[in-house]
Amino acid sequence: MPVYSMTGYASGQNTPGGGHADADSRPAAAGRLGVEIRSVNSRFLDLTFKLPEELRQHEPALRELLTRSLKRGKVELRANFENSAASGVVEPSTRLLQRLNGVQDGIRAWLPTARELSVADVLRLASGDGSQRGDWGPDLLEVSTKALAAMMEARAREGARLATMLSDNLGELRKLAEQAGPLVPQLVEQQRNRFLERWQDAMGLVGGTLPEAAQDRALTEATAFAIRIDVAEELTRLSSHLDEIERLIAKGGEIGKRLDFLIQELHREANTLGSKSAALELTRIGVDMKVLIEQMREQVQNIE
């Protein structure tokens, strides 16, 4: 399954009704319907619809369409249409005029005070601004479905790019961990030798053999120092987290929240490693790790 980014944009449009006339009434709604869908990162799925009044009744169907494919992100769907009849006059058919006249007579038989239809009323009904509004629904869903599919493709492409960047950072973190491991025994040995040198200076010995007590004390000091700077446990946990992140990236799907948690754990291990640092080289490794982890945090924030 792909890794999806929460950032994406797509749009689509078509001509509702195909411009064909309705044989039983009047010309189908003429015009152009446009849909835009855009999304950015968010902790949860946050849907916003910006629809004209003529299309607002279709919001529940659009909401169901989006929730079937999207799990996280702040998503806005905007729809609009332009009626081509706005720039010209649609001539009503004879059949439509007959039907309107019959309906008007029926209404006035029950409501004698009802006013007669004006020419403007007839033209408005003929142009599709009235009873034809419901005909936009199927076209709206069709265009929205196509736009959603295009946006999902865009999110998948961006997700693949983010996954590649994460994998590269994982490789760099593994290299740094490999560098940190051998440093601890070297530092312990350096600390032991440093203690013995100080003991020699204090005793005024030059090239002589140190007392056995000094040797034992040096070993004790080196052992205590090794315990303080031992980062084997941190490196083991860090490696385990890196393995899990690699597994999630390979799995794909809805992994953003899990990755975010693992990035926090990586940061904790890098901080602990830095606090135990007893050498400039180990400090540099800890800083480099935190820089990489922070880059990964920014990337993960955009993964669904």
PDB file of C-alpha atoms in Angstrom:
ATOM      1  CA  MET A   1       0.000   0.000   0.000  1.00  0.00           C
ATOM      2  CA  PRO A   2       1.380   3.461  -0.849  1.00  0.00           C
ATOM      3  CA  VAL A   3       2.501   6.016   1.714  1.00  0.00           C
ATOM      4  CA  TYR A   4       0.173   9.013   1.348  1.00  0.00           C
ATOM      5  CA  SER A   5       1.018  12.623   2.004  1.00  0.00           C
ATOM      6  CA  MET A   6      -1.724  14.802   3.455  1.00  0.00           C
ATOM      7  CA  THR A   7      -0.912  17.574   0.963  1.00  0.00           C
ATOM      8  CA  GLY A   8      -2.609  17.513  -2.398  1.00  0.00           C
ATOM      9  CA  TYR A   9      -4.682  19.410  -4.918  1.00  0.00           C
ATOM     10  CA  ALA A  10      -6.847  18.489  -7.889  1.00  0.00           C
ATOM     11  CA  SER A  11      -9.660  19.981  -9.927  1.00  0.00           C
ATOM     12  CA  GLY A  12     -12.121  18.867 -12.555  1.00  0.00           C
ATOM     13  CA  GLN A  13     -15.045  20.105 -14.589  1.00  0.00           C
ATOM     14  CA  ASN A  14     -17.638  18.936 -17.051  1.00  0.00           C
ATOM     15  CA  THR A  15     -20.878  20.020 -18.722  1.00  0.00           C
ATOM     16  CA  PRO A  16     -23.871  18.818 -16.693  1.00  0.00           C
ATOM     17  CA  GLY A  17     -26.557  17.057 -18.663  1.00  0.00           C
ATOM     18  CA  GLY A  18     -24.356  16.917 -21.728  1.00  0.00           C
ATOM     19  CA  GLY A  19     -26.360  19.769 -23.213  1.00  0.00           C
ATOM     20  CA  HIS A  20     -29.044  17.416 -24.591  1.00  0.00           C
ATOM     21  CA  ALA A  21     -32.673  18.435 -24.593  1.00  0.00           C
ATOM     22  CA  ASP A  22     -35.254  16.665 -22.486  1.00  0.00           C
ATOM     23  CA  ALA A  23     -37.848  15.341 -24.933  1.00  0.00           C
ATOM     24  CA  ASP A  24     -40.667  15.627 -22.387  1.00  0.00           C
ATOM     25  CA  SER A  25     -40.009  19.075 -21.016  1.00  0.00           C
ATOM     26  CA  ARG A  26     -37.189  21.466 -21.953  1.00  0.00           C
ATOM     27  CA  PRO A  27     -33.449  21.737 -22.580  1.00  0.00           C
ATOM     28  CA  ALA A  28     -31.269  20.190 -19.914  1.00  0.00           C
ATOM     29  CA  ALA A  29     -29.290  22.492 -17.599  1.00  0.00           C
ATOM     30  CA  ALA A  30     -26.618  24.152 -19.687  1.00  0.00           C
ATOM     31  CA  GLY A  31     -23.354  25.343 -18.196  1.00  0.00           C
ATOM     32  CA  ARG A  32     -20.050  24.276 -16.729  1.00  0.00           C
ATOM     33  CA  LEU A  33     -19.567  22.607 -13.360  1.00  0.00           C
ATOM     34  CA  GLY A  34     -16.156  22.888 -11.652  1.00  0.00           C
ATOM     35  CA  VAL A  35     -14.817  21.159  -8.530  1.00  0.00           C
ATOM     36  CA  GLU A  36     -11.583  21.819  -6.636  1.00  0.00           C
ATOM     37  CA  ILE A  37     -10.248  19.652  -3.799  1.00  0.00           C
ATOM     38  CA  ARG A  38      -7.232  20.684  -1.752  1.00  0.00           C
ATOM     39  CA  SER A  39      -5.786  19.232   1.447  1.00  0.00           C
ATOM     40  CA  VAL A  40      -3.071  20.048   3.974  1.00  0.00           C
ATOM     41  CA  ASN A  41      -1.808  18.237   7.052  1.00  0.00           C
ATOM     42  CA  SER A  42      -3.954  17.906  10.175  1.00  0.00           C
ATOM     43  CA  ARG A  43      -4.088  15.579  13.160  1.00  0.00           C
ATOM     44  CA  PHE A  44      -7.558  14.395  12.176  1.00  0.00           C
ATOM     45  CA  LEU A  45      -9.846  14.416   9.134  1.00  0.00           C
ATOM     46  CA  ASP A  46     -11.342  17.900   8.871  1.00  0.00           C
ATOM     47  CA  LEU A  47     -13.711  18.382   5.912  1.00  0.00           C
ATOM     48  CA  THR A  48     -14.931  21.751   4.636  1.00  0.00           C
ATOM     49  CA  PHE A  49     -17.409  22.241   1.787  1.00  0.00           C
ATOM     50  CA  LYS A  50     -17.898  25.494  -0.086  1.00  0.00           C
ATOM     51  CA  LEU A  51     -20.923  25.004  -2.279  1.00  0.00           C
ATOM     52  CA  PRO A  52     -23.466  27.350  -3.876  1.00  0.00           C
ATOM     53  CA  GLU A  53     -26.991  27.082  -2.587  1.00  0.00           C
ATOM     54  CA  GLU A  54     -28.037  25.061  -5.640  1.00  0.00           C
ATOM     55  CA  LEU A  55     -25.570  22.299  -4.672  1.00  0.00           C
ATOM     56  CA  ARG A  56     -25.664  22.409  -0.879  1.00  0.00           C
ATOM     57  CA  GLN A  57     -28.174  19.570  -0.689  1.00  0.00           C
ATOM     58  CA  HIS A  58     -25.479  17.217  -2.007  1.00  0.00           C
ATOM     59  CA  GLU A  59     -23.028  17.855   0.850  1.00  0.00           C
ATOM     60  CA  PRO A  60     -23.844  14.570   2.696  1.00  0.00           C
ATOM     61  CA  ALA A  61     -23.090  12.545  -0.447  1.00  0.00           C
ATOM     62  CA  LEU A  62     -19.838  14.440  -0.961  1.00  0.00           C
ATOM     63  CA  ARG A  63     -18.857  13.909   2.681  1.00  0.00           C
ATOM     64  CA  GLU A  64     -19.411  10.170   2.330  1.00  0.00           C
ATOM     65  CA  LEU A  65     -17.352  10.147  -0.874  1.00  0.00           C
ATOM     66  CA  LEU A  66     -14.357  11.803   0.814  1.00  0.00           C
ATOM     67  CA  THR A  67     -14.444   9.816   4.050  1.00  0.00           C
ATOM     68  CA  ARG A  68     -14.256   6.543   2.117  1.00  0.00           C
ATOM     69  CA  SER A  69     -10.792   7.461   0.808  1.00  0.00           C
ATOM     70  CA  LEU A  70      -9.300   9.956   3.277  1.00  0.00           C
ATOM     71  CA  LYS A  71      -8.269   9.301   6.874  1.00  0.00           C
ATOM     72  CA  ARG A  72      -6.426  12.459   7.937  1.00  0.00           C
ATOM     73  CA  GLY A  73      -5.932  15.995   6.685  1.00  0.00           C
ATOM     74  CA  LYS A  74      -7.701  19.337   6.464  1.00  0.00           C
ATOM     75  CA  VAL A  75      -9.635  18.973   3.211  1.00  0.00           C
ATOM     76  CA  GLU A  76     -11.616  21.625   1.375  1.00  0.00           C
ATOM     77  CA  LEU A  77     -13.968  20.836  -1.502  1.00  0.00           C
ATOM     78  CA  ARG A  78     -15.138  23.843  -3.501  1.00  0.00           C
ATOM     79  CA  ALA A  79     -17.735  23.608  -6.279  1.00  0.00           C
ATOM     80  CA  ASN A  80     -19.146  26.199  -8.628  1.00  0.00           C
ATOM     81  CA  PHE A  81     -21.006  26.337 -11.878  1.00  0.00           C
ATOM     82  CA  GLU A  82     -21.539  28.829 -14.651  1.00  0.00           C
ATOM     83  CA  ASN A  83     -24.854  28.769 -16.430  1.00  0.00           C
ATOM     84  CA  SER A  84     -24.341  29.396 -20.140  1.00  0.00           C
ATOM     85  CA  ALA A  85     -27.908  30.656 -20.370  1.00  0.00           C
ATOM     86  CA  ALA A  86     -26.911  33.677 -18.293  1.00  0.00           C
ATOM     87  CA  SER A  87     -25.515  35.404 -21.372  1.00  0.00           C
ATOM     88  CA  GLY A  88     -28.460  34.640 -23.630  1.00  0.00           C
ATOM     89  CA  VAL A  89     -32.154  33.808 -23.716  1.00  0.00           C
ATOM     90  CA  VAL A  90     -33.271  30.189 -23.773  1.00  0.00           C
ATOM     91  CA  GLU A  91     -36.374  29.895 -25.971  1.00  0.00           C
ATOM     92  CA  PRO A  92     -38.882  27.621 -24.213  1.00  0.00           C
ATOM     93  CA  SER A  93     -40.341  24.782 -26.218  1.00  0.00           C
ATOM     94  CA  THR A  94     -44.019  24.643 -27.130  1.00  0.00           C
ATOM     95  CA  ARG A  95     -44.431  21.562 -24.939  1.00  0.00           C
ATOM     96  CA  LEU A  96     -42.976  23.429 -21.962  1.00  0.00           C
ATOM     97  CA  LEU A  97     -45.264  26.431 -22.513  1.00  0.00           C
ATOM     98  CA  GLN A  98     -48.286  24.110 -22.645  1.00  0.00           C
ATOM     99  CA  ARG A  99     -47.256  22.431 -19.410  1.00  0.00           C
ATOM    100  CA  LEU A 100     -46.660  25.733 -17.651  1.00  0.00           C
ATOM    101  CA  ASN A 101     -50.020  27.037 -18.796  1.00  0.00           C
ATOM    102  CA  GLY A 102     -51.771  23.901 -17.544  1.00  0.00           C
ATOM    103  CA  VAL A 103     -50.039  24.084 -14.188  1.00  0.00           C
ATOM    104  CA  GLN A 104     -50.912  27.773 -13.877  1.00  0.00           C
ATOM    105  CA  ASP A 105     -54.604  27.108 -14.620  1.00  0.00           C
ATOM    106  CA  GLY A 106     -54.690  24.355 -12.020  1.00  0.00           C
ATOM    107  CA  ILE A 107     -53.140  26.561  -9.359  1.00  0.00           C
ATOM    108  CA  ARG A 108     -55.410  29.526 -10.079  1.00  0.00           C
ATOM    109  CA  ALA A 109     -58.480  27.256  -9.913  1.00  0.00           C
ATOM    110  CA  TRP A 110     -57.649  26.733  -6.237  1.00  0.00           C
ATOM    111  CA  LEU A 111     -55.953  30.084  -5.637  1.00  0.00           C
ATOM    112  CA  PRO A 112     -57.795  32.718  -7.702  1.00  0.00           C
ATOM    113  CA  THR A 113     -55.645  35.526  -6.285  1.00  0.00           C
ATOM    114  CA  ALA A 114     -52.372  33.935  -7.445  1.00  0.00           C
ATOM    115  CA  ARG A 115     -50.594  36.136  -9.975  1.00  0.00           C
ATOM    116  CA  GLU A 116     -50.013  34.977 -13.528  1.00  0.00           C
ATOM    117  CA  LEU A 117     -46.617  33.827 -14.732  1.00  0.00           C
ATOM    118  CA  SER A 118     -44.574  36.633 -16.223  1.00  0.00           C
ATOM    119  CA  VAL A 119     -42.287  36.356 -19.225  1.00  0.00           C
ATOM    120  CA  ALA A 120     -39.323  36.541 -16.810  1.00  0.00           C
ATOM    121  CA  ASP A 121     -40.747  33.626 -14.783  1.00  0.00           C
ATOM    122  CA  VAL A 122     -41.111  31.494 -17.904  1.00  0.00           C
ATOM    123  CA  LEU A 123     -37.590  32.296 -19.103  1.00  0.00           C
ATOM    124  CA  ARG A 124     -36.146  31.548 -15.663  1.00  0.00           C
ATOM    125  CA  LEU A 125     -37.844  28.145 -15.566  1.00  0.00           C
ATOM    126  CA  ALA A 126     -36.767  27.393 -19.116  1.00  0.00           C
ATOM    127  CA  SER A 127     -33.134  28.304 -18.424  1.00  0.00           C
ATOM    128  CA  GLY A 128     -32.804  25.707 -15.665  1.00  0.00           C
ATOM    129  CA  ASP A 129     -32.589  28.059 -12.662  1.00  0.00           C
ATOM    130  CA  GLY A 130     -35.664  26.529 -11.098  1.00  0.00           C
ATOM    131  CA  SER A 131     -36.907  22.960 -11.029  1.00  0.00           C
ATOM    132  CA  GLN A 132     -33.849  21.612 -12.859  1.00  0.00           C
ATOM    133  CA  ARG A 133     -31.475  22.192  -9.929  1.00  0.00           C
ATOM    134  CA  GLY A 134     -31.628  18.624  -8.767  1.00  0.00           C
ATOM    135  CA  ASP A 135     -30.139  17.521 -12.098  1.00  0.00           C
ATOM    136  CA  TRP A 136     -26.705  18.796 -11.022  1.00  0.00           C
ATOM    137  CA  GLY A 137     -26.323  16.059  -8.384  1.00  0.00           C
ATOM    138  CA  PRO A 138     -25.053  13.142 -10.520  1.00  0.00           C
ATOM    139  CA  ASP A 139     -22.668  15.407 -12.393  1.00  0.00           C
ATOM    140  CA  LEU A 140     -21.353  16.888  -9.148  1.00  0.00           C
ATOM    141  CA  LEU A 141     -20.583  13.428  -7.756  1.00  0.00           C
ATOM    142  CA  GLU A 142     -18.978  12.331 -11.019  1.00  0.00           C
ATOM    143  CA  VAL A 143     -16.662  15.351 -11.204  1.00  0.00           C
ATOM    144  CA  SER A 144     -15.867  15.122  -7.483  1.00  0.00           C
ATOM    145  CA  THR A 145     -14.978  11.434  -7.806  1.00  0.00           C
ATOM    146  CA  LYS A 146     -12.564  12.174 -10.651  1.00  0.00           C
ATOM    147  CA  ALA A 147     -11.009  15.098  -8.765  1.00  0.00           C
ATOM    148  CA  LEU A 148     -10.629  12.966  -5.638  1.00  0.00           C
ATOM    149  CA  ALA A 149      -8.887  10.217  -7.615  1.00  0.00           C
ATOM    150  CA  ALA A 150      -6.487  12.781  -9.096  1.00  0.00           C
ATOM    151  CA  MET A 151      -5.769  14.230  -5.650  1.00  0.00           C
ATOM    152  CA  MET A 152      -5.099  10.754  -4.234  1.00  0.00           C
ATOM    153  CA  GLU A 153      -2.579  10.190  -7.012  1.00  0.00           C
ATOM    154  CA  ALA A 154      -0.912  13.496  -6.141  1.00  0.00           C
ATOM    155  CA  ARG A 155      -0.827  12.562  -2.463  1.00  0.00           C
ATOM    156  CA  ALA A 156       0.678   9.179  -3.325  1.00  0.00           C
ATOM    157  CA  ARG A 157       3.434  10.822  -5.386  1.00  0.00           C
ATOM    158  CA  GLU A 158       4.260  13.214  -2.567  1.00  0.00           C
ATOM    159  CA  GLY A 159       4.085  10.345  -0.075  1.00  0.00           C
ATOM    160  CA  ALA A 160       6.588   8.330  -2.117  1.00  0.00           C
ATOM    161  CA  ARG A 161       8.959  11.298  -2.062  1.00  0.00           C
ATOM    162  CA  LEU A 162       8.597  11.633   1.714  1.00  0.00           C
ATOM    163  CA  ALA A 163       9.154   7.882   2.174  1.00  0.00           C
ATOM    164  CA  THR A 164      12.387   8.106   0.171  1.00  0.00           C
ATOM    165  CA  MET A 165      13.612  11.018   2.280  1.00  0.00           C
ATOM    166  CA  LEU A 166      12.775   9.138   5.482  1.00  0.00           C
ATOM    167  CA  SER A 167      14.629   6.047   4.267  1.00  0.00           C
ATOM    168  CA  ASP A 168      17.695   8.153   3.463  1.00  0.00           C
ATOM    169  CA  ASN A 169      17.635   9.666   6.963  1.00  0.00           C
ATOM    170  CA  LEU A 170      17.268   6.215   8.493  1.00  0.00           C
ATOM    171  CA  GLY A 171      20.421   5.134   6.695  1.00  0.00           C
ATOM    172  CA  GLU A 172      22.333   8.158   8.013  1.00  0.00           C
ATOM    173  CA  LEU A 173      21.152   7.452  11.568  1.00  0.00           C
ATOM    174  CA  ARG A 174      22.359   3.859  11.325  1.00  0.00           C
ATOM    175  CA  LYS A 175      25.784   5.073  10.198  1.00  0.00           C
ATOM    176  CA  LEU A 176      25.998   7.449  13.171  1.00  0.00           C
ATOM    177  CA  ALA A 177      24.954   4.681  15.564  1.00  0.00           C
ATOM    178  CA  GLU A 178      27.690   2.446  14.142  1.00  0.00           C
ATOM    179  CA  GLN A 179      30.208   5.219  14.771  1.00  0.00           C
ATOM    180  CA  ALA A 180      29.061   5.744  18.362  1.00  0.00           C
ATOM    181  CA  GLY A 181      29.269   2.084  19.434  1.00  0.00           C
ATOM    182  CA  PRO A 182      33.078   1.594  19.291  1.00  0.00           C
ATOM    183  CA  LEU A 183      33.760   4.969  20.926  1.00  0.00           C
ATOM    184  CA  VAL A 184      32.689   3.849  24.416  1.00  0.00           C
ATOM    185  CA  PRO A 185      35.420   1.200  24.993  1.00  0.00           C
ATOM    186  CA  GLN A 186      38.012   3.640  23.645  1.00  0.00           C
ATOM    187  CA  LEU A 187      36.858   6.338  26.046  1.00  0.00           C
ATOM    188  CA  VAL A 188      36.959   3.922  28.984  1.00  0.00           C
ATOM    189  CA  GLU A 189      40.540   2.932  28.185  1.00  0.00           C
ATOM    190  CA  GLN A 190      41.539   6.587  27.820  1.00  0.00           C
ATOM    191  CA  GLN A 191      40.005   7.381  31.209  1.00  0.00           C
ATOM    192  CA  ARG A 192      41.904   4.494  32.844  1.00  0.00           C
ATOM    193  CA  ASN A 193      45.207   5.620  31.369  1.00  0.00           C
ATOM    194  CA  ARG A 194      44.512   9.203  32.381  1.00  0.00           C
ATOM    195  CA  PHE A 195      43.927   8.125  35.991  1.00  0.00           C
ATOM    196  CA  LEU A 196      47.157   6.119  36.061  1.00  0.00           C
ATOM    197  CA  GLU A 197      49.101   9.080  34.677  1.00  0.00           C
ATOM    198  CA  ARG A 198      47.737  11.375  37.358  1.00  0.00           C
ATOM    199  CA  TRP A 199      48.589   8.794  40.024  1.00  0.00           C
ATOM    200  CA  GLN A 200      52.167   8.625  38.729  1.00  0.00           C
ATOM    201  CA  ASP A 201      52.498  12.392  38.861  1.00  0.00           C
ATOM    202  CA  ALA A 202      51.121  12.501  42.408  1.00  0.00           C
ATOM    203  CA  MET A 203      53.485   9.780  43.644  1.00  0.00           C
ATOM    204  CA  GLY A 204      56.473  11.320  41.917  1.00  0.00           C
ATOM    205  CA  LEU A 205      57.160   8.062  40.111  1.00  0.00           C
ATOM    206  CA  VAL A 206      58.952   8.209  36.811  1.00  0.00           C
ATOM    207  CA  GLY A 207      58.847   4.965  34.858  1.00  0.00           C
ATOM    208  CA  GLY A 208      58.422   2.861  38.028  1.00  0.00           C
ATOM    209  CA  THR A 209      55.743   0.249  38.630  1.00  0.00           C
ATOM    210  CA  LEU A 210      52.610   1.540  40.338  1.00  0.00           C
ATOM    211  CA  PRO A 211      51.399  -0.121  43.527  1.00  0.00           C
ATOM    212  CA  GLU A 212      48.738  -2.783  43.084  1.00  0.00           C
ATOM    213  CA  ALA A 213      46.295  -0.555  44.960  1.00  0.00           C
ATOM    214  CA  ALA A 214      46.689   2.092  42.269  1.00  0.00           C
ATOM    215  CA  GLN A 215      45.996  -0.477  39.577  1.00  0.00           C
ATOM    216  CA  ASP A 216      42.815  -1.566  41.375  1.00  0.00           C
ATOM    217  CA  ARG A 217      41.748   2.034  41.873  1.00  0.00           C
ATOM    218  CA  ALA A 218      42.272   2.764  38.185  1.00  0.00           C
ATOM    219  CA  LEU A 219      40.153  -0.259  37.260  1.00  0.00           C
ATOM    220  CA  THR A 220      37.398   0.847  39.659  1.00  0.00           C
ATOM    221  CA  GLU A 221      37.414   4.373  38.266  1.00  0.00           C
ATOM    222  CA  ALA A 222      37.326   3.065  34.714  1.00  0.00           C
ATOM    223  CA  THR A 223      34.421   0.754  35.544  1.00  0.00           C
ATOM    224  CA  ALA A 224      32.395   3.556  37.142  1.00  0.00           C
ATOM    225  CA  PHE A 225      33.155   5.783  34.163  1.00  0.00           C
ATOM    226  CA  ALA A 226      32.080   3.070  31.734  1.00  0.00           C
ATOM    227  CA  ILE A 227      28.751   2.699  33.523  1.00  0.00           C
ATOM    228  CA  ARG A 228      28.136   6.446  33.327  1.00  0.00           C
ATOM    229  CA  ILE A 229      28.842   6.734  29.606  1.00  0.00           C
ATOM    230  CA  ASP A 230      27.525   3.366  28.439  1.00  0.00           C
ATOM    231  CA  VAL A 231      25.140   4.010  25.542  1.00  0.00           C
ATOM    232  CA  ALA A 232      24.679   0.412  24.404  1.00  0.00           C
ATOM    233  CA  GLU A 233      21.092   0.322  25.675  1.00  0.00           C
ATOM    234  CA  GLU A 234      20.219   3.589  23.918  1.00  0.00           C
ATOM    235  CA  LEU A 235      21.773   2.396  20.676  1.00  0.00           C
ATOM    236  CA  THR A 236      19.862  -0.893  20.891  1.00  0.00           C
ATOM    237  CA  ARG A 237      16.540   0.885  21.384  1.00  0.00           C
ATOM    238  CA  LEU A 238      17.379   3.358  18.634  1.00  0.00           C
ATOM    239  CA  SER A 239      18.103   0.494  16.228  1.00  0.00           C
ATOM    240  CA  SER A 240      14.802  -1.138  17.174  1.00  0.00           C
ATOM    241  CA  HIS A 241      12.896   2.074  16.437  1.00  0.00           C
ATOM    242  CA  LEU A 242      14.645   2.425  13.084  1.00  0.00           C
ATOM    243  CA  ASP A 243      13.632  -1.129  12.183  1.00  0.00           C
ATOM    244  CA  GLU A 244      10.004  -0.384  13.043  1.00  0.00           C
ATOM    245  CA  ILE A 245       9.979   2.803  10.987  1.00  0.00           C
ATOM    246  CA  GLU A 246      11.355   0.899   7.994  1.00  0.00           C
ATOM    247  CA  ARG A 247       8.653  -1.733   8.443  1.00  0.00           C
ATOM    248  CA  LEU A 248       5.891   0.893   8.531  1.00  0.00           C
ATOM    249  CA  ILE A 249       7.201   2.670   5.429  1.00  0.00           C
ATOM    250  CA  ALA A 250       7.235  -0.649   3.556  1.00  0.00           C
ATOM    251  CA  LYS A 251       3.702  -1.399   4.777  1.00  0.00           C
ATOM    252  CA  GLY A 252       2.263   2.026   3.840  1.00  0.00           C
ATOM    253  CA  GLY A 253      -1.297   3.124   4.472  1.00  0.00           C
ATOM    254  CA  GLU A 254      -2.344   5.118   7.517  1.00  0.00           C
ATOM    255  CA  ILE A 255       0.995   5.247   9.364  1.00  0.00           C
ATOM    256  CA  GLY A 256       1.476   8.932  10.201  1.00  0.00           C
ATOM    257  CA  LYS A 257       0.462   8.796  13.874  1.00  0.00           C
ATOM    258  CA  ARG A 258       2.587   5.708  14.560  1.00  0.00           C
ATOM    259  CA  LEU A 259       5.584   7.304  12.839  1.00  0.00           C
ATOM    260  CA  ASP A 260       5.123  10.471  14.877  1.00  0.00           C
ATOM    261  CA  PHE A 261       5.301   8.439  18.099  1.00  0.00           C
ATOM    262  CA  LEU A 262       8.460   6.622  16.947  1.00  0.00           C
ATOM    263  CA  ILE A 263      10.128   9.921  16.030  1.00  0.00           C
ATOM    264  CA  GLN A 264       9.537  11.111  19.606  1.00  0.00           C
ATOM    265  CA  GLU A 265      11.191   7.937  20.886  1.00  0.00           C
ATOM    266  CA  LEU A 266      14.183   8.468  18.572  1.00  0.00           C
ATOM    267  CA  HIS A 267      14.568  12.001  19.883  1.00  0.00           C
ATOM    268  CA  ARG A 268      14.516  10.735  23.460  1.00  0.00           C
ATOM    269  CA  GLU A 269      17.298   8.218  22.775  1.00  0.00           C
ATOM    270  CA  ALA A 270      19.407  10.846  20.990  1.00  0.00           C
ATOM    271  CA  ASN A 271      19.002  13.217  23.945  1.00  0.00           C
ATOM    272  CA  THR A 272      20.085  10.504  26.384  1.00  0.00           C
ATOM    273  CA  LEU A 273      23.084   9.662  24.236  1.00  0.00           C
ATOM    274  CA  GLY A 274      24.075  13.333  24.218  1.00  0.00           C
ATOM    275  CA  SER A 275      23.726  13.653  27.980  1.00  0.00           C
ATOM    276  CA  LYS A 276      26.105  10.699  28.480  1.00  0.00           C
ATOM    277  CA  SER A 277      28.653  12.131  26.085  1.00  0.00           C
ATOM    278  CA  ALA A 278      32.202  12.208  27.474  1.00  0.00           C
ATOM    279  CA  ALA A 279      33.997  13.150  24.279  1.00  0.00           C
ATOM    280  CA  LEU A 280      33.668  15.740  21.558  1.00  0.00           C
ATOM    281  CA  GLU A 281      33.193  13.042  18.911  1.00  0.00           C
ATOM    282  CA  LEU A 282      30.281  11.473  20.778  1.00  0.00           C
ATOM    283  CA  THR A 283      28.738  14.907  21.274  1.00  0.00           C
ATOM    284  CA  ARG A 284      28.980  15.567  17.536  1.00  0.00           C
ATOM    285  CA  ILE A 285      27.268  12.266  16.791  1.00  0.00           C
ATOM    286  CA  GLY A 286      24.432  13.121  19.189  1.00  0.00           C
ATOM    287  CA  VAL A 287      23.933  16.547  17.595  1.00  0.00           C
ATOM    288  CA  ASP A 288      23.952  15.090  14.067  1.00  0.00           C
ATOM    289  CA  MET A 289      21.383  12.511  15.138  1.00  0.00           C
ATOM    290  CA  LYS A 290      19.058  15.180  16.514  1.00  0.00           C
ATOM    291  CA  VAL A 291      19.329  17.217  13.317  1.00  0.00           C
ATOM    292  CA  LEU A 292      18.333  14.169  11.230  1.00  0.00           C
ATOM    293  CA  ILE A 293      15.513  13.269  13.608  1.00  0.00           C
ATOM    294  CA  GLU A 294      14.143  16.807  13.459  1.00  0.00           C
ATOM    295  CA  GLN A 295      14.118  16.608   9.664  1.00  0.00           C
ATOM    296  CA  MET A 296      12.242  13.328   9.919  1.00  0.00           C
ATOM    297  CA  ARG A 297       9.733  14.899  12.304  1.00  0.00           C
ATOM    298  CA  GLU A 298       8.900  17.565   9.711  1.00  0.00           C
ATOM    299  CA  GLN A 299       8.447  14.916   7.017  1.00  0.00           C
ATOM    300  CA  VAL A 300       6.304  12.679   9.213  1.00  0.00           C
ATOM    301  CA  GLN A 301       3.985  15.585  10.100  1.00  0.00           C
ATOM    302  CA  ASN A 302       2.799  15.492   6.490  1.00  0.00           C
ATOM    303  CA  ILE A 303       2.161  11.729   6.226  1.00  0.00           C
ATOM    304  CA  GLU A 304      -1.413  10.439   6.512  1.00  0.00           C
TER     305      GLU A 304
END
